[in-house]
Short mmCIF file of C-alpha atoms in Angstrom, two decimals:
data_model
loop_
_atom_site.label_atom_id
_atom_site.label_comp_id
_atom_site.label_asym_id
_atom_site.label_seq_id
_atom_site.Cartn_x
_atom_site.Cartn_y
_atom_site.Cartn_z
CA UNK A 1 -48.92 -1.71 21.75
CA UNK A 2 -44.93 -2.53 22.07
CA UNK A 3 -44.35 -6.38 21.94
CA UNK A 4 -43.81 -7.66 25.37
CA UNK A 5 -40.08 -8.88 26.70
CA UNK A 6 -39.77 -12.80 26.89
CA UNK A 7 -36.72 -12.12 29.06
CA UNK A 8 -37.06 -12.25 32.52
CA UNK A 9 -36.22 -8.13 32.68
CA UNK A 10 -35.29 -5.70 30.10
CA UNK A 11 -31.86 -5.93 27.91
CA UNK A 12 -29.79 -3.82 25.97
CA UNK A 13 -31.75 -4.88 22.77
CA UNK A 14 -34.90 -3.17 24.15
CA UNK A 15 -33.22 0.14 23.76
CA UNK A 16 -31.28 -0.84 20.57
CA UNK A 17 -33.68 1.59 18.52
CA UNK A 18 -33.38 4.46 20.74
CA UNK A 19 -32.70 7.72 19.36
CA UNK A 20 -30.14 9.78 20.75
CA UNK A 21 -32.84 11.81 22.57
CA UNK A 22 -33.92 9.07 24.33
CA UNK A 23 -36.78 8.19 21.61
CA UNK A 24 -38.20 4.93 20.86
CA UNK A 25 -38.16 4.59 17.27
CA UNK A 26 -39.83 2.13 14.93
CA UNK A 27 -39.02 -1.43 16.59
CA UNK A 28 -41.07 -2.80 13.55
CA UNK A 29 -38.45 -1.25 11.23
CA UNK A 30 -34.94 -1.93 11.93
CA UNK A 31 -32.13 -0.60 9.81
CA UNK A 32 -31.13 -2.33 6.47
CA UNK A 33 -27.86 -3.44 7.06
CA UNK A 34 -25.77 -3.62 4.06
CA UNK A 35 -24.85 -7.30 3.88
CA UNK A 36 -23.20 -6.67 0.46
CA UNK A 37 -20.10 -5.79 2.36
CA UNK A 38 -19.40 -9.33 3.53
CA UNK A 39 -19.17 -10.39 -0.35
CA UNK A 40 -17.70 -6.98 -1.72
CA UNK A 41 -14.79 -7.77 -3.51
CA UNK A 42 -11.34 -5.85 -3.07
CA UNK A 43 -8.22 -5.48 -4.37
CA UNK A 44 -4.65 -5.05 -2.90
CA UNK A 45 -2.30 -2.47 -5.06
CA UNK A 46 0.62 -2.69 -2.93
CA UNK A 47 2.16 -5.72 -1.20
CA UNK A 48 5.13 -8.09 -0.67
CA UNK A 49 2.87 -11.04 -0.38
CA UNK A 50 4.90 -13.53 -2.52
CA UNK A 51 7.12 -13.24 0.50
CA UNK A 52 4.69 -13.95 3.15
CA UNK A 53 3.79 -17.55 4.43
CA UNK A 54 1.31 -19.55 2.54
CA UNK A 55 -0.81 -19.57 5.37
CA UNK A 56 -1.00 -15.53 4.60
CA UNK A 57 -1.56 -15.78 1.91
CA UNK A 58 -4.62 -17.87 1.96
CA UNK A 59 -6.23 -14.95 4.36
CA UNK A 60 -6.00 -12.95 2.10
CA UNK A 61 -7.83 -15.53 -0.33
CA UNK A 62 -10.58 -16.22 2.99
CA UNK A 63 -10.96 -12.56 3.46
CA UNK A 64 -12.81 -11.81 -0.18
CA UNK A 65 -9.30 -10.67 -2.07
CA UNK A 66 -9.93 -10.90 -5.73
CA UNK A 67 -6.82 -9.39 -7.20
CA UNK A 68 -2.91 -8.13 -6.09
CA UNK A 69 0.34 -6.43 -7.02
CA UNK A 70 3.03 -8.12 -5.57
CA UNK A 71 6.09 -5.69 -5.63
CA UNK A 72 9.10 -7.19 -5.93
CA UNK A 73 11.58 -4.08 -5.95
CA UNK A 74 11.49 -4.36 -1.71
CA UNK A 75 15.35 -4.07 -0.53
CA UNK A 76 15.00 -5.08 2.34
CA UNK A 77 15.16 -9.01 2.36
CA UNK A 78 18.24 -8.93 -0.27
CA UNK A 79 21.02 -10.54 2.00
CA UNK A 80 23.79 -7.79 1.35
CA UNK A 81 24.45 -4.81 1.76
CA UNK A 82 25.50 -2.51 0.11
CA UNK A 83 22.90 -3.69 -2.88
CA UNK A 84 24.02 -5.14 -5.70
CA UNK A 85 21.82 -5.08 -9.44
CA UNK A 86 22.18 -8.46 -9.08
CA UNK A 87 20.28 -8.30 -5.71
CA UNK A 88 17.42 -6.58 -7.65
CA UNK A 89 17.17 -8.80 -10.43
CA UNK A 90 17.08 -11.86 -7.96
CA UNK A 91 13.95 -10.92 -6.52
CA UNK A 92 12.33 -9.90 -9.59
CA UNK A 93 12.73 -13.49 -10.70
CA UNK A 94 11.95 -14.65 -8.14
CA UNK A 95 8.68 -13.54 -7.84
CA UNK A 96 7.79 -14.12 -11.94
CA UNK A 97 8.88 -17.32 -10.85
CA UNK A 98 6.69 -17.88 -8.03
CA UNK A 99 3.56 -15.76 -9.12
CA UNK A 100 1.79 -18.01 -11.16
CA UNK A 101 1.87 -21.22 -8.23
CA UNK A 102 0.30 -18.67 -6.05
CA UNK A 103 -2.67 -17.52 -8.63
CA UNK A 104 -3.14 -21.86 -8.40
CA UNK A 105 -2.70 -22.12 -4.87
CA UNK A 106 -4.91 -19.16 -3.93
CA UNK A 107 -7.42 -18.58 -6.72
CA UNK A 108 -6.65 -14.58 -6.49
CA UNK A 109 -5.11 -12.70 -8.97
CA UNK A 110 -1.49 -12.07 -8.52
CA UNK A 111 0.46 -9.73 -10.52
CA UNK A 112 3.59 -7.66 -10.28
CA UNK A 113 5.09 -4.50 -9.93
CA UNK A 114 9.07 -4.29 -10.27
CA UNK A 115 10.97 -1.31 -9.90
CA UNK A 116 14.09 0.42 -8.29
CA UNK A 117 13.54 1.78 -4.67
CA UNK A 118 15.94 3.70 -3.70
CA UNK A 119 15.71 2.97 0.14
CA UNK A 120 19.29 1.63 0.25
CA UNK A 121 21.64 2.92 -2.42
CA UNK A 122 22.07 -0.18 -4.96
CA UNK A 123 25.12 -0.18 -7.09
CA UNK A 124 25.37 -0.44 -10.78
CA UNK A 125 21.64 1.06 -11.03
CA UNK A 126 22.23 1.38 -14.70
CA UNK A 127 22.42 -2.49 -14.96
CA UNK A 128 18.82 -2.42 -13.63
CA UNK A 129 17.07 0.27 -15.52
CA UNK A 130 18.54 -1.54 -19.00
CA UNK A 131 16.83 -4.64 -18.10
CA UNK A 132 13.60 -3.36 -17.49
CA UNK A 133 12.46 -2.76 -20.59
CA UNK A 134 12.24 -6.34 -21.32
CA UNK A 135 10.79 -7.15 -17.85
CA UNK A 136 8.08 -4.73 -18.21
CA UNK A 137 7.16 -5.89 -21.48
CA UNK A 138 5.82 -9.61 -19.92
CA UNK A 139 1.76 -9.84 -19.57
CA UNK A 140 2.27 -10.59 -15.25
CA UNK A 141 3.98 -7.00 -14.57
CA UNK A 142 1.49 -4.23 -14.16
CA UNK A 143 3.09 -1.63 -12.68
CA UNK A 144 6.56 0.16 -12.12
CA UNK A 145 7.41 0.39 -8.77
CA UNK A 146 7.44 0.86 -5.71
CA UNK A 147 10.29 3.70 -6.17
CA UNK A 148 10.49 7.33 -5.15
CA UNK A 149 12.71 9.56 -3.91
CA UNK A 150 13.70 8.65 -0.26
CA UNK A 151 14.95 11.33 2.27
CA UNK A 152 16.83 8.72 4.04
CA UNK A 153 18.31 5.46 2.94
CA UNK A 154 19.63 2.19 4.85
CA UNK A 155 23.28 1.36 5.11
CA UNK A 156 24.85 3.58 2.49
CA UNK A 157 23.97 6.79 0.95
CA UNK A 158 22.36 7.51 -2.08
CA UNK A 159 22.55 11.15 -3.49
CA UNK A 160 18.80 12.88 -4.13
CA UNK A 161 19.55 14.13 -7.62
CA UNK A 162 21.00 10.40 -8.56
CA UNK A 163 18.06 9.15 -7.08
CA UNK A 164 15.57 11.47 -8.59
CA UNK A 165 17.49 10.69 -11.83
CA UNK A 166 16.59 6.99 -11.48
CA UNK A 167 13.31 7.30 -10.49
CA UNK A 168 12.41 9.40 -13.68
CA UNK A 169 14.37 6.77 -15.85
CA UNK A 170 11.99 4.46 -14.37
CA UNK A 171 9.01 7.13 -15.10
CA UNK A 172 9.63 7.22 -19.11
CA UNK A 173 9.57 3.18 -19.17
CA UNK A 174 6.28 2.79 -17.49
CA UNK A 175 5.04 5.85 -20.08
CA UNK A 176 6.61 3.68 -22.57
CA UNK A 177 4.91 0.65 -21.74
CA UNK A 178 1.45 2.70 -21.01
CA UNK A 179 1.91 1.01 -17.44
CA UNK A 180 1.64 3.42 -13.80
CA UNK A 181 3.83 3.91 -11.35
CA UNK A 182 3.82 3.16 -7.73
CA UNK A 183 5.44 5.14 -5.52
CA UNK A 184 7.09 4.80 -2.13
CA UNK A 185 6.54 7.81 -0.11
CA UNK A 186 8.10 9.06 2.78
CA UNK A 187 5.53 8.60 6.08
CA UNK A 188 5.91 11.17 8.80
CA UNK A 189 5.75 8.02 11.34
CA UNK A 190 4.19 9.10 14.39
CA UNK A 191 5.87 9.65 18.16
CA UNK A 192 6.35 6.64 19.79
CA UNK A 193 5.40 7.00 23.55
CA UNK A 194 8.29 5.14 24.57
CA UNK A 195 11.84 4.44 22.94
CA UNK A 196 13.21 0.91 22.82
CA UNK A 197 16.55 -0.68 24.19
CA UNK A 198 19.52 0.55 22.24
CA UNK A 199 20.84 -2.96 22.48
CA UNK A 200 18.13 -4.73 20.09
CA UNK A 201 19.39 -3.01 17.11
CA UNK A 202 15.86 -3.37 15.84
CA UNK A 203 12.48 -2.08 16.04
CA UNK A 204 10.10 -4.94 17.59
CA UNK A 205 7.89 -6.17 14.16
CA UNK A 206 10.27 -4.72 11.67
CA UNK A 207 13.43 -6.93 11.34
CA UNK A 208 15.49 -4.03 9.75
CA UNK A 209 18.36 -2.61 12.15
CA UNK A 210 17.52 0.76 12.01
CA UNK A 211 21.24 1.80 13.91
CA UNK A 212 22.67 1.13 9.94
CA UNK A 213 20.28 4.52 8.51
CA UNK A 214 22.15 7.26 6.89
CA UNK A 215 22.26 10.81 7.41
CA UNK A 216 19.40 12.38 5.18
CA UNK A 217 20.05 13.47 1.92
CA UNK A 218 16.95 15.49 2.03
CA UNK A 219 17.24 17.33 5.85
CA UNK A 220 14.70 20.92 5.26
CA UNK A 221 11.32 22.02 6.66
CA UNK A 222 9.44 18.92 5.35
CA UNK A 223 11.70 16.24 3.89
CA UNK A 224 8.97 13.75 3.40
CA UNK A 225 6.66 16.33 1.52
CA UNK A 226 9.89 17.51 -0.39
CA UNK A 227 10.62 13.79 -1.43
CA UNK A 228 7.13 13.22 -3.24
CA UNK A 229 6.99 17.23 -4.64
CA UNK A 230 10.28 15.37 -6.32
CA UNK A 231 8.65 12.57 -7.71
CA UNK A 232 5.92 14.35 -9.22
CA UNK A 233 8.67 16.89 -11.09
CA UNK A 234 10.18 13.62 -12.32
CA UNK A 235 7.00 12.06 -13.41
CA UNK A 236 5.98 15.61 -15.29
CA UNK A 237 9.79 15.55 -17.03
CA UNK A 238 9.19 11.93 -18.03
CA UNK A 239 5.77 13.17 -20.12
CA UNK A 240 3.81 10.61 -17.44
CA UNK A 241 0.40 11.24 -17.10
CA UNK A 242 -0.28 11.88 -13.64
CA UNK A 243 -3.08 9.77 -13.33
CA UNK A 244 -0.96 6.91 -14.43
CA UNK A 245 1.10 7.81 -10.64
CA UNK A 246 -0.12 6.11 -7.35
CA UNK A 247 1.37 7.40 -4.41
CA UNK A 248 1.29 4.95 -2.05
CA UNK A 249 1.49 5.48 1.84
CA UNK A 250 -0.38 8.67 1.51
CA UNK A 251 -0.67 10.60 5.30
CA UNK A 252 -1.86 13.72 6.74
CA UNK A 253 1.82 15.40 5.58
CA UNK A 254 0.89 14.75 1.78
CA UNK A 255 -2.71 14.23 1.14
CA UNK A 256 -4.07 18.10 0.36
CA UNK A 257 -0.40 18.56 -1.82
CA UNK A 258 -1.30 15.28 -4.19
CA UNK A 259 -4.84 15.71 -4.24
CA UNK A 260 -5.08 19.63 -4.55
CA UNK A 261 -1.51 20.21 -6.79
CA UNK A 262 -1.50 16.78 -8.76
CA UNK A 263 -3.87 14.62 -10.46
CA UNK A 264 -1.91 11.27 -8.83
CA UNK A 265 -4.06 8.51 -7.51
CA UNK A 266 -3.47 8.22 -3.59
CA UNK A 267 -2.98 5.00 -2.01
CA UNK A 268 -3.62 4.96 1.65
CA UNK A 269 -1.22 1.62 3.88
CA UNK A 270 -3.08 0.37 6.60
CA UNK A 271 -1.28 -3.06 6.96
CA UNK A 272 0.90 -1.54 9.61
CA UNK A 273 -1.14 1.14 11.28
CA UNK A 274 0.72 0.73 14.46
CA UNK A 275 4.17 1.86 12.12
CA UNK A 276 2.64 4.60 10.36
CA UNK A 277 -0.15 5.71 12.22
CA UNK A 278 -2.65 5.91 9.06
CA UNK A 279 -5.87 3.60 9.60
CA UNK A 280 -9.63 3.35 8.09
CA UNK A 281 -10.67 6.64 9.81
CA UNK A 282 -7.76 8.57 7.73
CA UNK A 283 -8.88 7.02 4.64
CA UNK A 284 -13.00 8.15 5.52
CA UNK A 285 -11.38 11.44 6.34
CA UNK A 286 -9.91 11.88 2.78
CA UNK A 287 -13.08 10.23 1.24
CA UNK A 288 -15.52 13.42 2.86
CA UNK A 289 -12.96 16.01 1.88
CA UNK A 290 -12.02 14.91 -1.83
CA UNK A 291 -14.47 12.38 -2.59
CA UNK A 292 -13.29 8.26 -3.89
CA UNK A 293 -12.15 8.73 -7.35
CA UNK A 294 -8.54 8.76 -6.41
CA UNK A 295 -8.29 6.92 -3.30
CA UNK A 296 -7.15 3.62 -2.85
CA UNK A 297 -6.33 1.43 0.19
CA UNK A 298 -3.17 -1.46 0.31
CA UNK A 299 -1.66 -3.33 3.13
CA UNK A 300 1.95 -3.40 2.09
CA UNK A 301 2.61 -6.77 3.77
CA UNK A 302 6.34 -8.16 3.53
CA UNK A 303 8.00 -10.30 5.37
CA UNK A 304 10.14 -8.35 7.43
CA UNK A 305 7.33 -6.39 9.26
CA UNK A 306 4.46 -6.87 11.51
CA UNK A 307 1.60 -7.35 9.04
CA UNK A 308 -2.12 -7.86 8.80
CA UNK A 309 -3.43 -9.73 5.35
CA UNK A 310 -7.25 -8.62 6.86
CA UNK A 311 -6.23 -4.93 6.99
CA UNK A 312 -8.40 -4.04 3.76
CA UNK A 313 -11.38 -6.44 4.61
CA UNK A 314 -11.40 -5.11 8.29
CA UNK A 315 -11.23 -1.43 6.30
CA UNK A 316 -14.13 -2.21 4.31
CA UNK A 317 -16.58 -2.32 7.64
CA UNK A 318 -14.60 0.65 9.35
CA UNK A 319 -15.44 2.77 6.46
CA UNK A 320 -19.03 1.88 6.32
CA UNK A 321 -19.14 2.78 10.08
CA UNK A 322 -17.48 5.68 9.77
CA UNK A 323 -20.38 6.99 7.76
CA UNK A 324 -18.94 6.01 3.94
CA UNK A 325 -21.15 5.02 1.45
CA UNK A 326 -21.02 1.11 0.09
CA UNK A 327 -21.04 2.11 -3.39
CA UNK A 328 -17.98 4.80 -2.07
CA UNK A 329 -16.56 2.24 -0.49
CA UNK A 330 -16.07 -0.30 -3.65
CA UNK A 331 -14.87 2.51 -5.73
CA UNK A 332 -11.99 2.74 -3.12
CA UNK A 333 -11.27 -0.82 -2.68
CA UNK A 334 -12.35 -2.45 -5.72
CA UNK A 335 -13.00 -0.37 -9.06
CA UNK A 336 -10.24 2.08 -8.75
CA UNK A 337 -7.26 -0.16 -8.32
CA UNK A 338 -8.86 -2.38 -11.10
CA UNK A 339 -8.99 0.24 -13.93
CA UNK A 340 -5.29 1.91 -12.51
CA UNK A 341 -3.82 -1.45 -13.08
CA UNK A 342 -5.77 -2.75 -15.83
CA UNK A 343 -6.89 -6.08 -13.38
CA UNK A 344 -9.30 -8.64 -14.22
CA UNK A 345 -12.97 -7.65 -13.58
#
């Protein structure tokens, strides 16, 4: 005999248990929700969060985050331009200097990747890739990166083979140092449905002027698939194992390329889904076609763009409603970026 309604008339949660057919099911036996995905911990392998706010920063602490890599090779909030090696080598120190209050403040792991990105052209590059050795020799830097070949820079030019050049320079330290790489990969950003004032100069939630980008260096068919085909030649000149590669802001324009011609980890941004148009379901998409093993999710928060520190924690529910299983989910979020970047269990 069904249990009788204490409300006054029947609610939505009577039919909660419907089928699609219309079916009453089991009322006795509602589903097992899997509560281990409020306490699942995760891991960010790509952000600029040593330049966010503290307040930020703590979300990401509130939110379940148990470890980072801060990448400190971001151009885009040196004051000059062009770029100067000295530019570079500011930020670097200045987020080994800054990396171990934030482990105090914030009770995450924070750890580093530094590298050359070739977004901007930087001069005196050379000056750069002889100081790295030392730099990736200290215990807080886990990663080279993010670089990669760019099809487009800001402000001045930078020459594809010269960059290409740089990047593999980069390639043959990490192998040296048995650390991976992270890459920067082109995004085919999505239409917008409506362009913005001329006048601004910039795009609302990035602070970059986007009237001081170059012509391309890399203009064919697919310029953005070109650019990461590029980096993986580099990375198989250098003698780096492929799996020691993580191509971060993987899309739709290079997913079946690295995960059917490569064996690179993919790394999927969905800080700034409203920039690049990748989000949770993109990720679940990938996940049913190729399975977790080299998927990885980041948020690639900076300072100079319209951000969200929750982006992974929010992912971690899409992905279970999207269909993904939890123990899919933690390889994704959790196990995978630990044992890439050698992290703390």
């Amino acid at each position: 005999m069904p249990a009788p309604h204490a409300t006054v008339r029947p609610t939505d949660a009577a039919s909660l248990d419907e089928s699609p057919s219309g079916a009453v099911g089991d009322r006795e036996s509602p589903p097992e929700l899997p509560t281990e995905l409020l306490n699942i911990p995760w891991i960010d392998p790509h952000n600029h969060a040593h330049t966010l706010s503290w307040e930020d920063r703590e979300r990401y602490a509130l939110s379940g985050c148990r470890s980072m890599v801060m990448v400190s090779s971001g151009y885009h909030w040196t004051p000059y331009k062009p770029v100067e090696a000295s530019d570079i080598r500011f930020l670097w120190d200045d987020a080994i200097n800054r990396r171990e209050a934030i482990e105090r403040n914030h009770f995450f792991e924070a750890k580093l990747g530094l590298g050359v990105h070739t977004g901007v052209r930087i001069e005196d590059p050379d000056e750069l890739l002889a100081a790295m050795d030392d730099y990736c020799a200290l215990d807080e830097v886990v990663a080279v990166g993010e670089t990669g070949v760019t099809p487009t820079q800001h402000v001045k030019r930078w020459d594809v083979d010269e960059q290409q050049a740089v990047v593999q320079t980069q390639m043959e330290l990490a192998d040296d140092h048995d650390l991976p790489v992270l890459l920067h990969t082109p995004n085919t950003t999505p239409e917008a449905k409506r362009e913005y004032r001329d006048d601004l100069g910039v795009t609302p939630g990035y602070e970059k002027n986007a009237g001081l980008g170059t012509e391309p260096v890399l203009d064919g068919e697919n310029p953005a698939l070109e650019a990461v085909k590029r980096d993986v030649e580099a990375a198989r000149d250098a003698g780096l194992d492929e799996e020691r590669v993580v191509a971060s802001h993987a899309d739709a324009n290079n997913t079946a390329y690295l995960m059917e011609e490569t064996d690179c980890y993919l790394s999927y941004t969905i800080g700034h889904s409203w920039l690049v148009g990748v989000d949770a379901a993109d990720v679940a998409n990938a996940i049913d076609e190729y399975g977790p093993e080299r998927i990885m999710i980041d948020t690639d928060t900076a300072n100079v763009l319209r951000t969200d520190p929750y982006a992974v924690k929010r992912a971690v529910f899409e992905l279970y409603r999207y269909g993904i299983d939890v123990d899919d989910i933690r390889t994704v979020v959790y196990e995978n970026p630990r044992d890439v970047f050698g992290l703390t269990e």
